[in-house]
Amino acid sequence: MSVELIAYGAFFLTMALTYAIMCLGLNVQWGQTGLFNVGIAGFVAIGAYVSALLTTPDAAGRFGGFGLPIVAGWLGAALAAGLVAFLIGALTIRLRADYLAIATFGVAVAVQLCALNLELVTGGPFGIGFIPRPFASLAGDPLAFSLANLGVLVLVVLALYLALERLLRSPWGRVLRAIREDETAALALGKSATRFRLQAFAIGGAIMGLAGAAQAHFIGFIAPDNYMPMLTFQVWAMLIVGGSGNNRGAILGAILVWGIWAGSAGAIASLFPPGEQARAASLQIVMIGVGLCAILLLRPRGILGEVKTVSRHIGRLAGKPVSEP
Amino acid sequence: MPSAADAPRPTSSAAAMPVEARDLVRRFGGLRAVDGMSIALRQGEMLGLIGPNGAGKTTLFNLIAGSLKPTSGSIQISGEEVSGEGPERRIAHGLGRTFQIPRPFPEMTVLENVLTGGQSQAGEHIWRNFLQPGRVAAEEKAAVDRARSLLDFVTLSGLEDEPARVLSGGQRKLLELARILMADPETILLDEPAAGVNPTLLEIIIDRVLDLNARGKSVLLIEHNMDMVARLCGRVVVMAAGRHLAEGPPAEVARNPAVIEAYLGGVAA
């Protein structure tokens, strides 16, 4: 295999893993808790902008540029997105699922419009550039640079996966499932549905913010156009394809759907004359939509469905699949 | 975050009854489902609540359990006013309930259903799962042991790995009983534990409820099965049209003309 191919593979996987992080966040909210968040793009955008502001060098005519280390940017991104999710949740978590969806969608649109118009903070439509990239010193060697970035993302995804699996199989995860299955019964057992939902919503939001930061630093440039509702749709498609409620499914779905997305972009570039490519790009969305329908018809629980999780302290049944109803 | 269940419960003085509701009113639009009802459950007592269909028993029950808020009136549990609190705070006051139509968590195993009843577990706090994994594991192991002995108590031991949705109606009632016992309430509200249960399981349920009462739990029981009420309860309260109609020993109440009238009137209406 040529060096270019490996470098491209690493680039592709790194990008896919940033989506996998978003997908893991959505899985906490929807897969485990049943919270219908249709504003993923908003939380990702908050993470991206916060980390960009914290880590870029001081810029003339724009607020911030604090020049902090990348790690501080990523932590700040997760904290900020988690805090925003907590505040939005505190206002809306009591709403029925469909109203929560409307509320989160509205928040995402508002965040995107803020990014577009708060030029003093966000750079407006031109966005923020020169976001420091991890291992920038290796940039001269594309292969080493790509592999080092991939390594960071693999570590982040792995750490998140292990932490979320631990929570999923803990008494905390058990209460989330109980609330999802029968809130009235969970309340009668003394479980505050509001408190647990709010926690899950904030954790999911923080993870989405982290994903936004990781993506921003990997690409090095962000603009409001990156955070349109299309992003939310993509992440939902990833989770549904991979298997809602299953952390491994979330990661697999992200890689698969991103593969289809990136592959179809390449195919369109080679199949259509340059004048038609902009219009042909809509075919990408069509392909994701058709793929989603196929999965919903053929494997409604996704490629890796939710597994029957039990406390990791009992352990004997871990991994036994839930039988189809 | 310290939960309320960690706090010591007030020692029950002679005055503080496990449950004391006064002048409860609950309106649904123009209907007064509970209309100035008072009821008191004494310490260690097994009290039956009976009445014709539509008398407001389940509404009263839901008011006491916190699932509904009263339009007016007061509810005290062990002397503490709770009428403004939500249902999730009742367990902290030592009050547990079952449902008329059982509500197991269908996709969770029988054992996990019971484990969910556990109170003040470290593992329900996110950070403790990472910062105090030893404490979480030790508590969870103790909880599993306790849940297994409760499943043994309600004769469901053999089914602990099955999802709760495969259980029969009677088994679900037993599972709910084990699940609420996991929370170790001092007072238990049972909503028609005999309804739709086959005679064998019914004997087990009656036996277990008697056993719990003998161990000092106060029990408030809604039941249509008069035979069961007569066997379990020393005192019954009769409700009709949202109000207190009569109370006394089961045999005496069954002869009360007003009670007979209410039941027959209920049938005729």
Coordinates of C-alpha atoms in Angstrom, one line a residue:
Chain A
M1 CA 0.0 0.0 0.0
S2 CA 1.2 3.4 -0.9
V3 CA 2.0 5.9 1.8
E4 CA -0.7 8.2 0.4
L5 CA -3.3 5.6 0.8
I6 CA -2.4 4.9 4.4
A7 CA -2.4 8.6 5.1
Y8 CA -5.8 9.0 3.5
G9 CA -7.1 6.0 5.5
A10 CA -5.8 7.6 8.7
F11 CA -7.4 10.9 7.8
F12 CA -10.7 9.2 7.0
L13 CA -10.7 7.3 10.2
T14 CA -9.8 10.3 12.3
M15 CA -12.7 12.2 10.8
A16 CA -15.0 9.2 11.3
L17 CA -14.0 9.0 15.0
T18 CA -14.9 12.6 15.6
Y19 CA -18.4 11.6 14.5
A20 CA -18.2 8.5 16.7
I21 CA -17.7 10.8 19.7
M22 CA -20.9 12.7 18.8
C23 CA -22.7 9.4 18.3
L24 CA -21.6 8.2 21.8
G25 CA -23.0 11.4 23.2
L26 CA -26.3 10.9 21.4
N27 CA -26.4 7.3 22.6
V28 CA -26.3 8.4 26.3
Q29 CA -29.2 10.7 25.6
W30 CA -31.3 8.7 23.2
G31 CA -30.1 5.1 23.3
Q32 CA -30.0 4.9 27.1
T33 CA -32.4 7.5 28.3
G34 CA -34.8 8.1 25.5
L35 CA -34.2 11.9 25.3
F36 CA -35.0 13.1 21.7
N37 CA -32.2 15.6 21.0
V38 CA -32.6 17.1 17.5
G39 CA -30.1 19.8 18.3
I40 CA -26.8 17.9 18.1
A41 CA -25.2 20.4 15.8
G42 CA -25.7 23.2 18.3
F43 CA -23.8 21.4 21.1
V44 CA -21.0 20.4 18.6
A45 CA -20.8 24.0 17.5
I46 CA -20.5 25.3 21.1
G47 CA -17.7 22.9 21.7
A48 CA -15.9 23.8 18.5
Y49 CA -16.1 27.6 19.1
V50 CA -15.2 27.4 22.8
S51 CA -12.1 25.4 22.1
A52 CA -11.2 27.6 19.2
L53 CA -11.5 30.7 21.3
L54 CA -9.5 29.2 24.1
T55 CA -6.6 27.9 22.0
T56 CA -6.1 30.3 19.1
P57 CA -3.6 33.1 19.5
D58 CA -4.9 36.6 20.2
A59 CA -6.6 37.9 17.1
A60 CA -7.1 41.6 16.2
G61 CA -10.8 42.6 15.9
R62 CA -12.1 39.5 17.6
F63 CA -12.7 38.6 21.2
G64 CA -10.4 36.1 22.7
G65 CA -7.7 34.0 21.3
F66 CA -6.4 33.0 24.7
G67 CA -3.6 30.8 23.3
L68 CA -4.2 28.0 25.9
P69 CA -3.0 24.4 25.3
I70 CA -5.2 22.2 23.2
V71 CA -6.1 20.0 26.2
A72 CA -7.5 23.0 28.0
G73 CA -9.5 23.9 24.9
W74 CA -11.0 20.4 24.7
L75 CA -11.9 20.3 28.4
G76 CA -13.4 23.8 28.2
A77 CA -15.4 22.7 25.2
A78 CA -16.9 19.7 27.0
L79 CA -17.6 21.8 30.1
A80 CA -19.2 24.6 28.2
A81 CA -21.4 22.3 26.1
G82 CA -22.3 20.2 29.1
L83 CA -23.3 23.4 31.0
V84 CA -25.4 24.6 28.2
A85 CA -27.1 21.2 27.9
F86 CA -27.7 21.3 31.7
L87 CA -29.3 24.7 31.5
I88 CA -31.4 23.8 28.5
G89 CA -32.3 20.5 30.1
A90 CA -33.3 22.3 33.4
L91 CA -35.9 24.3 31.3
T92 CA -37.1 21.6 29.0
I93 CA -36.4 18.1 30.3
R94 CA -40.0 17.8 31.7
L95 CA -41.4 18.3 28.2
R96 CA -42.7 15.3 26.3
A97 CA -40.4 13.8 23.8
D98 CA -41.8 15.6 20.8
Y99 CA -41.6 19.0 22.5
L100 CA -38.0 18.3 23.7
A101 CA -37.2 17.7 20.0
I102 CA -38.7 21.1 19.0
A103 CA -36.9 22.9 21.8
T104 CA -33.5 21.3 21.0
F105 CA -33.9 22.0 17.3
G106 CA -34.6 25.6 18.1
V107 CA -31.5 25.8 20.3
A108 CA -29.3 24.4 17.5
V109 CA -30.7 27.0 15.0
A110 CA -30.1 29.8 17.6
V111 CA -26.5 28.6 18.2
Q112 CA -25.8 28.5 14.5
L113 CA -27.3 32.0 14.0
C114 CA -25.2 33.3 16.9
A115 CA -22.1 31.8 15.3
L116 CA -23.0 33.5 12.0
N117 CA -23.8 37.0 13.5
L118 CA -21.7 37.4 16.6
E119 CA -18.7 38.5 14.5
L120 CA -16.8 39.9 17.4
V121 CA -16.6 36.5 19.0
T122 CA -17.1 33.9 16.3
G123 CA -15.6 35.6 13.3
G124 CA -19.1 35.6 11.6
P125 CA -19.5 33.8 8.3
F126 CA -15.8 33.5 7.8
G127 CA -15.4 31.6 11.0
I128 CA -12.2 31.1 12.9
G129 CA -9.0 29.9 11.3
F130 CA -5.5 28.9 12.5
I131 CA -6.9 26.6 15.2
P132 CA -3.8 24.8 16.5
R133 CA -3.6 21.3 15.3
P134 CA -2.2 18.5 17.5
F135 CA 1.3 17.4 16.4
A136 CA 1.6 20.5 14.2
S137 CA 5.4 19.9 14.2
L138 CA 4.8 16.7 12.2
A139 CA 2.8 18.5 9.5
G140 CA 5.7 18.2 7.1
D141 CA 5.3 14.4 7.1
P142 CA 1.6 13.6 6.2
L143 CA 1.9 10.0 7.2
A144 CA 3.2 10.6 10.7
F145 CA 0.9 13.6 11.2
S146 CA -2.2 11.6 10.2
L147 CA -1.3 8.6 12.3
A148 CA -0.5 10.7 15.4
N149 CA -3.9 12.5 15.1
L150 CA -5.6 9.2 14.5
G151 CA -3.9 7.9 17.7
V152 CA -5.2 10.7 19.8
L153 CA -8.7 10.2 18.5
V154 CA -8.5 6.4 19.0
L155 CA -7.4 7.1 22.6
V156 CA -10.3 9.5 23.2
V157 CA -12.9 7.2 21.8
L158 CA -11.5 4.3 23.7
A159 CA -11.5 6.2 27.0
L160 CA -15.0 7.4 26.4
Y161 CA -16.2 4.0 25.4
L162 CA -14.8 2.4 28.5
A163 CA -16.2 5.1 30.8
L164 CA -19.7 4.9 29.2
E165 CA -19.7 1.1 29.3
R166 CA -18.9 1.3 33.0
L167 CA -21.8 3.8 33.6
L168 CA -24.2 1.7 31.4
R169 CA -23.6 -1.3 33.6
S170 CA -23.7 0.6 36.9
P171 CA -26.7 1.2 39.1
W172 CA -26.8 4.7 37.5
G173 CA -27.3 3.1 34.1
R174 CA -29.9 0.7 35.5
V175 CA -31.9 3.7 36.8
L176 CA -31.8 5.3 33.4
R177 CA -33.2 2.1 31.8
A178 CA -35.8 1.9 34.5
I179 CA -37.0 5.5 33.9
R180 CA -37.0 4.8 30.1
E181 CA -39.1 1.7 30.6
D182 CA -41.6 2.9 33.2
E183 CA -41.2 6.4 34.7
T184 CA -44.1 6.0 37.1
A185 CA -42.7 2.8 38.6
A186 CA -39.2 4.3 38.8
L187 CA -40.7 7.3 40.7
A188 CA -42.4 5.0 43.1
L189 CA -39.0 3.5 43.9
G190 CA -37.7 6.9 44.8
K191 CA -35.7 7.6 41.6
S192 CA -36.0 11.2 40.6
A193 CA -36.6 11.0 36.8
T194 CA -35.8 14.7 36.4
R195 CA -32.4 14.4 38.1
F196 CA -31.2 11.3 36.1
R197 CA -32.5 12.7 32.8
L198 CA -30.8 16.0 33.4
Q199 CA -27.5 14.2 34.2
A200 CA -27.8 12.1 31.0
F201 CA -28.6 15.1 28.9
A202 CA -25.7 17.1 30.3
I203 CA -23.2 14.3 29.9
G204 CA -24.4 13.7 26.3
G205 CA -24.1 17.4 25.5
A206 CA -20.6 17.5 27.0
I207 CA -19.5 14.6 24.9
M208 CA -20.9 16.3 21.8
G209 CA -19.0 19.5 22.7
L210 CA -15.8 17.5 23.0
A211 CA -16.4 16.0 19.5
G212 CA -16.8 19.5 18.1
A213 CA -13.5 20.6 19.6
A214 CA -11.7 17.5 18.4
Q215 CA -13.0 18.1 14.9
A216 CA -12.2 21.8 14.9
H217 CA -8.6 21.1 15.9
F218 CA -8.2 18.3 13.4
I219 CA -9.4 20.5 10.5
G220 CA -7.9 23.7 11.8
F221 CA -10.8 25.9 10.7
I222 CA -14.4 26.3 11.6
A223 CA -17.3 28.2 10.2
P224 CA -21.1 28.4 10.9
D225 CA -21.8 26.3 7.8
N226 CA -20.3 23.3 9.5
Y227 CA -23.1 23.2 12.1
M228 CA -26.3 23.1 10.0
P229 CA -29.1 20.7 10.8
M230 CA -27.5 18.3 8.3
L231 CA -24.9 17.4 10.9
T232 CA -27.7 16.4 13.4
F233 CA -29.3 14.2 10.7
Q234 CA -25.9 12.5 9.9
V235 CA -25.3 11.7 13.6
W236 CA -28.8 10.3 14.0
A237 CA -28.3 8.2 10.9
M238 CA -25.1 6.9 12.3
L239 CA -26.6 5.9 15.6
I240 CA -29.7 4.2 14.0
V241 CA -27.5 2.3 11.5
G242 CA -25.0 1.2 14.2
G243 CA -27.5 0.3 16.8
S244 CA -29.2 2.6 19.3
G245 CA -28.4 1.7 22.9
N246 CA -25.1 0.0 22.0
N247 CA -21.9 2.0 22.5
R248 CA -20.0 -0.3 20.0
G249 CA -22.9 0.2 17.6
A250 CA -22.5 4.0 17.9
I251 CA -18.9 3.8 16.9
L252 CA -19.4 1.3 14.1
G253 CA -22.4 3.3 12.7
A254 CA -20.3 6.5 12.7
I255 CA -17.5 4.8 10.7
L256 CA -19.9 3.1 8.2
V257 CA -22.1 6.1 7.5
W258 CA -19.1 8.4 7.2
G259 CA -17.5 5.9 4.9
I260 CA -20.6 6.0 2.7
W261 CA -20.7 9.8 2.8
A262 CA -17.0 10.2 2.0
G263 CA -17.1 7.4 -0.6
S264 CA -20.1 8.9 -2.4
A265 CA -18.5 12.3 -2.5
G266 CA -15.5 10.8 -4.3
A267 CA -17.8 8.9 -6.7
I268 CA -19.7 12.0 -7.5
A269 CA -16.5 13.9 -8.2
S270 CA -15.4 11.3 -10.7
L271 CA -18.7 10.5 -12.3
F272 CA -20.2 13.9 -12.9
P273 CA -18.9 16.8 -15.0
P274 CA -17.6 19.7 -12.9
G275 CA -20.6 21.8 -13.8
E276 CA -23.1 19.3 -12.4
Q277 CA -21.2 18.3 -9.2
A278 CA -22.9 20.8 -6.9
R279 CA -26.3 19.5 -7.8
A280 CA -25.1 15.9 -7.8
A281 CA -24.0 16.4 -4.2
S282 CA -27.6 16.1 -3.1
L283 CA -27.3 12.4 -4.1
Q284 CA -25.2 12.0 -1.0
I285 CA -28.1 12.9 1.2
V286 CA -30.4 10.6 -0.9
M287 CA -28.0 7.7 -0.4
I288 CA -27.9 8.2 3.4
G289 CA -31.7 8.4 3.4
V290 CA -32.1 5.2 1.4
G291 CA -29.5 3.5 3.6
L292 CA -31.4 4.6 6.7
C293 CA -34.7 3.2 5.3
A294 CA -33.0 -0.1 4.4
I295 CA -31.6 -0.5 7.9
L296 CA -34.9 0.4 9.5
L297 CA -36.7 -2.2 7.4
L298 CA -34.1 -4.9 7.6
R299 CA -32.6 -4.4 11.0
P300 CA -34.8 -2.1 13.0
R301 CA -32.5 -2.3 16.0
G302 CA -29.4 -1.4 13.9
I303 CA -26.4 -3.5 13.0
L304 CA -25.5 -4.1 16.6
G305 CA -28.8 -3.9 18.6
E306 CA -29.0 -3.0 22.2
V307 CA -27.7 -5.8 24.4
K308 CA -29.3 -7.0 27.5
T309 CA -27.1 -5.1 30.0
V310 CA -26.9 -6.2 33.5
S311 CA -24.9 -4.8 36.4
R312 CA -21.3 -5.4 35.8
H313 CA -21.2 -6.8 39.3
I314 CA -23.4 -9.6 38.3
G315 CA -21.8 -10.0 34.9
R316 CA -23.0 -13.4 33.9
L317 CA -25.4 -12.2 31.3
A318 CA -23.3 -9.4 29.8
G319 CA -23.5 -9.4 26.1
K320 CA -26.5 -11.7 25.7
P321 CA -28.6 -10.1 23.0
V322 CA -32.1 -9.0 23.6
S323 CA -34.5 -11.3 21.7
E324 CA -36.8 -9.7 19.2
P325 CA -40.2 -8.9 20.7
Chain B
M1 CA -25.0 14.4 47.4
P2 CA -26.5 13.0 50.5
S3 CA -30.0 11.7 49.9
A4 CA -32.9 12.0 52.2
A5 CA -32.9 8.3 52.8
D6 CA -29.6 8.7 54.7
A7 CA -31.1 10.9 57.3
P8 CA -32.5 9.1 60.3
R9 CA -36.3 8.8 60.2
P10 CA -38.1 10.5 63.1
T11 CA -38.9 8.0 65.8
S12 CA -42.6 7.4 65.7
S13 CA -44.1 9.0 68.8
A14 CA -47.5 7.8 70.0
A15 CA -49.1 10.6 68.0
A16 CA -47.3 10.1 64.6
M17 CA -49.2 7.5 62.6
P18 CA -47.5 5.9 59.6
V19 CA -50.1 7.5 57.4
E20 CA -52.6 10.1 58.4
A21 CA -54.7 11.9 55.7
R22 CA -57.2 14.6 56.7
D23 CA -60.0 16.2 54.7
L24 CA -58.5 15.2 51.4
V25 CA -60.2 16.6 48.3
R26 CA -59.2 15.8 44.7
R27 CA -61.2 17.2 41.8
F28 CA -61.0 16.1 38.2
G29 CA -62.8 18.9 36.5
G30 CA -66.3 18.9 38.0
L31 CA -65.9 15.5 39.6
R32 CA -64.8 15.3 43.2
A33 CA -63.3 11.8 43.1
V34 CA -62.1 12.2 46.7
D35 CA -64.4 14.5 48.6
G36 CA -63.3 15.3 52.1
M37 CA -61.8 11.9 53.0
S38 CA -59.8 11.2 56.2
I39 CA -58.0 8.0 56.9
A40 CA -55.4 7.0 59.5
L41 CA -53.1 3.9 59.3
R42 CA -51.9 2.9 62.8
Q43 CA -48.4 1.7 63.6
G44 CA -48.1 -2.0 62.7
E45 CA -51.6 -2.2 61.5
M46 CA -53.0 -3.9 58.4
L47 CA -55.9 -1.7 57.3
G48 CA -58.3 -2.6 54.5
L49 CA -59.7 0.0 52.2
I50 CA -62.9 -1.1 50.5
G51 CA -65.8 0.4 48.6
P52 CA -67.8 0.0 45.4
N53 CA -66.3 0.7 42.0
G54 CA -65.8 4.4 41.5
A55 CA -65.7 5.1 45.2
G56 CA -62.4 6.9 44.8
K57 CA -60.2 4.2 46.5
T58 CA -57.4 4.3 43.9
T59 CA -57.5 8.1 43.7
L60 CA -57.1 8.2 47.5
F61 CA -54.3 5.7 47.2
N62 CA -52.6 7.8 44.5
L63 CA -52.9 10.9 46.7
I64 CA -51.2 9.1 49.6
A65 CA -48.5 7.7 47.3
G66 CA -47.9 11.1 45.8
S67 CA -48.8 10.2 42.2
L68 CA -51.6 12.8 42.4
K69 CA -51.5 16.1 44.3
P70 CA -54.6 16.8 46.5
T71 CA -56.8 19.8 45.6
S72 CA -56.9 20.4 49.3
G73 CA -56.3 18.6 52.6
S74 CA -53.2 17.3 54.4
I75 CA -51.2 14.0 54.2
Q76 CA -48.8 13.2 56.9
I77 CA -46.3 10.3 56.9
S78 CA -44.9 9.5 60.3
G79 CA -45.9 13.0 61.3
E80 CA -44.3 14.9 58.4
E81 CA -46.5 16.8 56.0
V82 CA -45.9 15.5 52.4
S83 CA -48.9 16.6 50.4
G84 CA -46.7 19.0 48.4
E85 CA -44.1 16.5 47.5
G86 CA -43.7 14.3 44.4
P87 CA -44.0 10.5 44.4
E88 CA -40.2 10.0 44.3
R89 CA -39.9 11.5 47.8
R90 CA -42.3 9.0 49.4
I91 CA -39.7 6.2 49.8
A92 CA -37.4 8.5 51.8
H93 CA -40.3 8.9 54.3
G94 CA -40.5 5.1 54.5
L95 CA -43.6 4.6 52.3
G96 CA -43.7 2.1 49.5
R97 CA -46.4 1.2 47.1
T98 CA -47.5 -1.4 44.5
F99 CA -49.7 -0.8 41.5
Q100 CA -53.2 -2.2 40.7
I101 CA -51.9 -3.3 37.3
P102 CA -48.3 -4.2 38.0
R103 CA -45.6 -2.1 36.4
P104 CA -42.4 -4.2 36.1
F105 CA -39.6 -2.9 33.9
P106 CA -40.4 -5.3 31.1
E107 CA -37.0 -5.6 29.3
M108 CA -35.0 -5.7 32.5
T109 CA -34.4 -9.1 34.2
V110 CA -36.3 -10.1 37.3
L111 CA -33.2 -9.7 39.4
E112 CA -32.4 -6.2 38.0
N113 CA -36.0 -5.2 38.6
V114 CA -35.6 -5.9 42.3
L115 CA -32.1 -4.3 42.4
T116 CA -33.7 -1.1 41.1
G117 CA -35.6 -0.8 44.4
G118 CA -32.3 -0.3 46.3
Q119 CA -31.9 3.0 48.1
S120 CA -29.0 5.4 48.5
Q121 CA -26.6 3.4 46.4
A122 CA -23.2 4.9 45.7
G123 CA -23.4 3.5 42.2
E124 CA -26.3 5.8 41.4
H125 CA -23.9 8.7 41.5
I126 CA -21.9 9.1 38.3
W127 CA -18.6 10.0 39.8
R128 CA -18.6 7.4 42.5
N129 CA -18.5 4.7 39.7
F130 CA -15.0 6.1 38.9
L131 CA -13.7 7.5 42.1
Q132 CA -15.0 4.8 44.5
P133 CA -15.3 1.7 42.4
G134 CA -14.6 -0.5 45.4
R135 CA -17.5 0.9 47.4
V136 CA -19.8 0.7 44.5
A137 CA -18.9 -3.0 43.9
A138 CA -19.2 -3.9 47.6
E139 CA -22.7 -2.3 47.8
E140 CA -23.8 -3.9 44.6
K141 CA -22.7 -7.3 45.8
A142 CA -24.6 -6.8 49.1
A143 CA -27.6 -5.6 47.0
V144 CA -27.5 -8.7 44.8
D145 CA -27.5 -11.0 47.9
R146 CA -30.5 -9.1 49.4
A147 CA -32.4 -9.1 46.1
R148 CA -31.9 -12.8 45.7
S149 CA -33.2 -13.5 49.2
L150 CA -36.2 -11.3 48.5
L151 CA -36.8 -13.2 45.2
D152 CA -36.6 -16.4 47.3
F153 CA -39.2 -14.8 49.7
V154 CA -41.7 -14.3 46.9
T155 CA -40.9 -17.6 45.2
L156 CA -39.4 -16.2 42.0
S157 CA -35.8 -17.4 42.5
G158 CA -35.8 -19.6 39.5
L159 CA -36.8 -16.7 37.2
E160 CA -34.1 -14.2 38.2
D161 CA -32.4 -14.1 34.7
E162 CA -35.7 -13.8 32.7
P163 CA -36.9 -10.5 31.4
A164 CA -39.8 -9.3 33.5
R165 CA -42.2 -9.3 30.5
V166 CA -42.4 -13.1 30.5
L167 CA -44.0 -13.2 34.0
S168 CA -47.6 -14.0 34.5
G169 CA -49.9 -11.4 36.1
G170 CA -49.6 -13.0 39.6
Q171 CA -45.8 -13.3 39.3
R172 CA -45.6 -9.6 38.3
K173 CA -47.4 -8.7 41.6
L174 CA -44.9 -10.8 43.5
L175 CA -42.1 -9.2 41.6
E176 CA -43.4 -5.7 42.5
L177 CA -43.7 -6.8 46.1
A178 CA -40.0 -7.9 46.2
R179 CA -39.0 -4.7 44.3
I180 CA -40.6 -2.4 46.8
L181 CA -39.3 -4.5 49.8
M182 CA -35.8 -3.9 48.4
A183 CA -36.4 -0.3 49.4
D184 CA -37.2 -1.5 52.9
P185 CA -40.2 0.7 53.5
E186 CA -41.9 0.8 56.9
T187 CA -45.3 1.2 55.4
I188 CA -46.6 -0.5 52.3
L189 CA -49.6 0.4 50.2
L190 CA -50.9 -2.6 48.3
D191 CA -53.4 -1.9 45.4
E192 CA -55.5 -4.9 44.8
P193 CA -52.8 -7.6 45.2
A194 CA -55.4 -10.3 44.7
A195 CA -56.9 -9.1 41.4
G196 CA -56.3 -11.5 38.5
V197 CA -54.1 -13.8 40.5
N198 CA -54.5 -17.6 40.4
P199 CA -55.5 -19.3 43.8
T200 CA -52.0 -20.8 44.4
L201 CA -50.2 -17.5 43.9
L202 CA -52.9 -15.7 45.9
E203 CA -52.1 -18.0 48.9
I204 CA -48.5 -17.1 48.6
I205 CA -49.3 -13.4 48.4
I206 CA -51.5 -13.5 51.5
D207 CA -48.9 -15.5 53.4
R208 CA -46.2 -13.1 52.5
V209 CA -48.2 -10.0 53.4
L210 CA -49.1 -11.6 56.8
D211 CA -45.4 -12.3 57.3
L212 CA -44.4 -8.7 56.5
N213 CA -47.1 -7.4 58.9
A214 CA -45.9 -9.8 61.6
R215 CA -42.4 -8.3 61.2
G216 CA -43.8 -4.8 62.0
K217 CA -44.6 -3.3 58.6
S218 CA -47.8 -1.3 58.5
V219 CA -49.9 -2.1 55.5
L220 CA -52.7 -0.3 53.7
L221 CA -54.6 -2.6 51.4
I222 CA -57.2 -1.9 48.7
E223 CA -59.0 -5.1 47.9
H224 CA -62.2 -6.3 46.3
N225 CA -61.7 -9.8 47.5
M226 CA -63.6 -9.6 50.9
D227 CA -62.4 -13.0 51.9
M228 CA -58.8 -11.8 51.6
V229 CA -59.7 -8.6 53.5
A230 CA -61.3 -10.6 56.3
R231 CA -58.3 -12.8 56.6
L232 CA -55.7 -10.0 56.6
C233 CA -57.2 -6.9 58.2
G234 CA -58.3 -6.3 61.7
R235 CA -60.0 -3.0 60.6
V236 CA -61.5 -1.8 57.3
V237 CA -62.5 1.6 56.1
V238 CA -65.3 1.8 53.7
M239 CA -65.3 4.5 51.0
A240 CA -68.3 5.6 48.9
A241 CA -68.6 8.5 46.5
G242 CA -65.3 9.9 47.6
R243 CA -66.1 9.9 51.3
H244 CA -65.6 8.0 54.5
L245 CA -68.7 5.8 54.9
A246 CA -67.9 3.4 57.8
E247 CA -65.1 1.7 59.5
G248 CA -64.6 -1.2 62.0
P249 CA -63.8 -4.9 62.0
P250 CA -64.6 -6.6 58.6
A251 CA -67.5 -8.7 60.0
E252 CA -69.1 -5.7 61.6
V253 CA -68.7 -3.5 58.5
A254 CA -70.2 -6.2 56.3
R255 CA -73.4 -6.1 58.3
N256 CA -73.6 -2.3 58.3
P257 CA -76.8 -1.3 56.4
A258 CA -75.1 1.8 54.9
V259 CA -72.3 -0.3 53.5
I260 CA -74.7 -2.8 52.0
E261 CA -76.8 0.0 50.5
A262 CA -73.6 1.6 49.0
Y263 CA -72.6 -1.7 47.3
L264 CA -76.1 -2.5 46.1
G265 CA -76.6 1.1 45.0
G266 CA -73.3 0.9 43.2
V267 CA -74.5 -2.2 41.4
A268 CA -77.9 -0.7 40.5
A269 CA -76.4 2.5 39.2

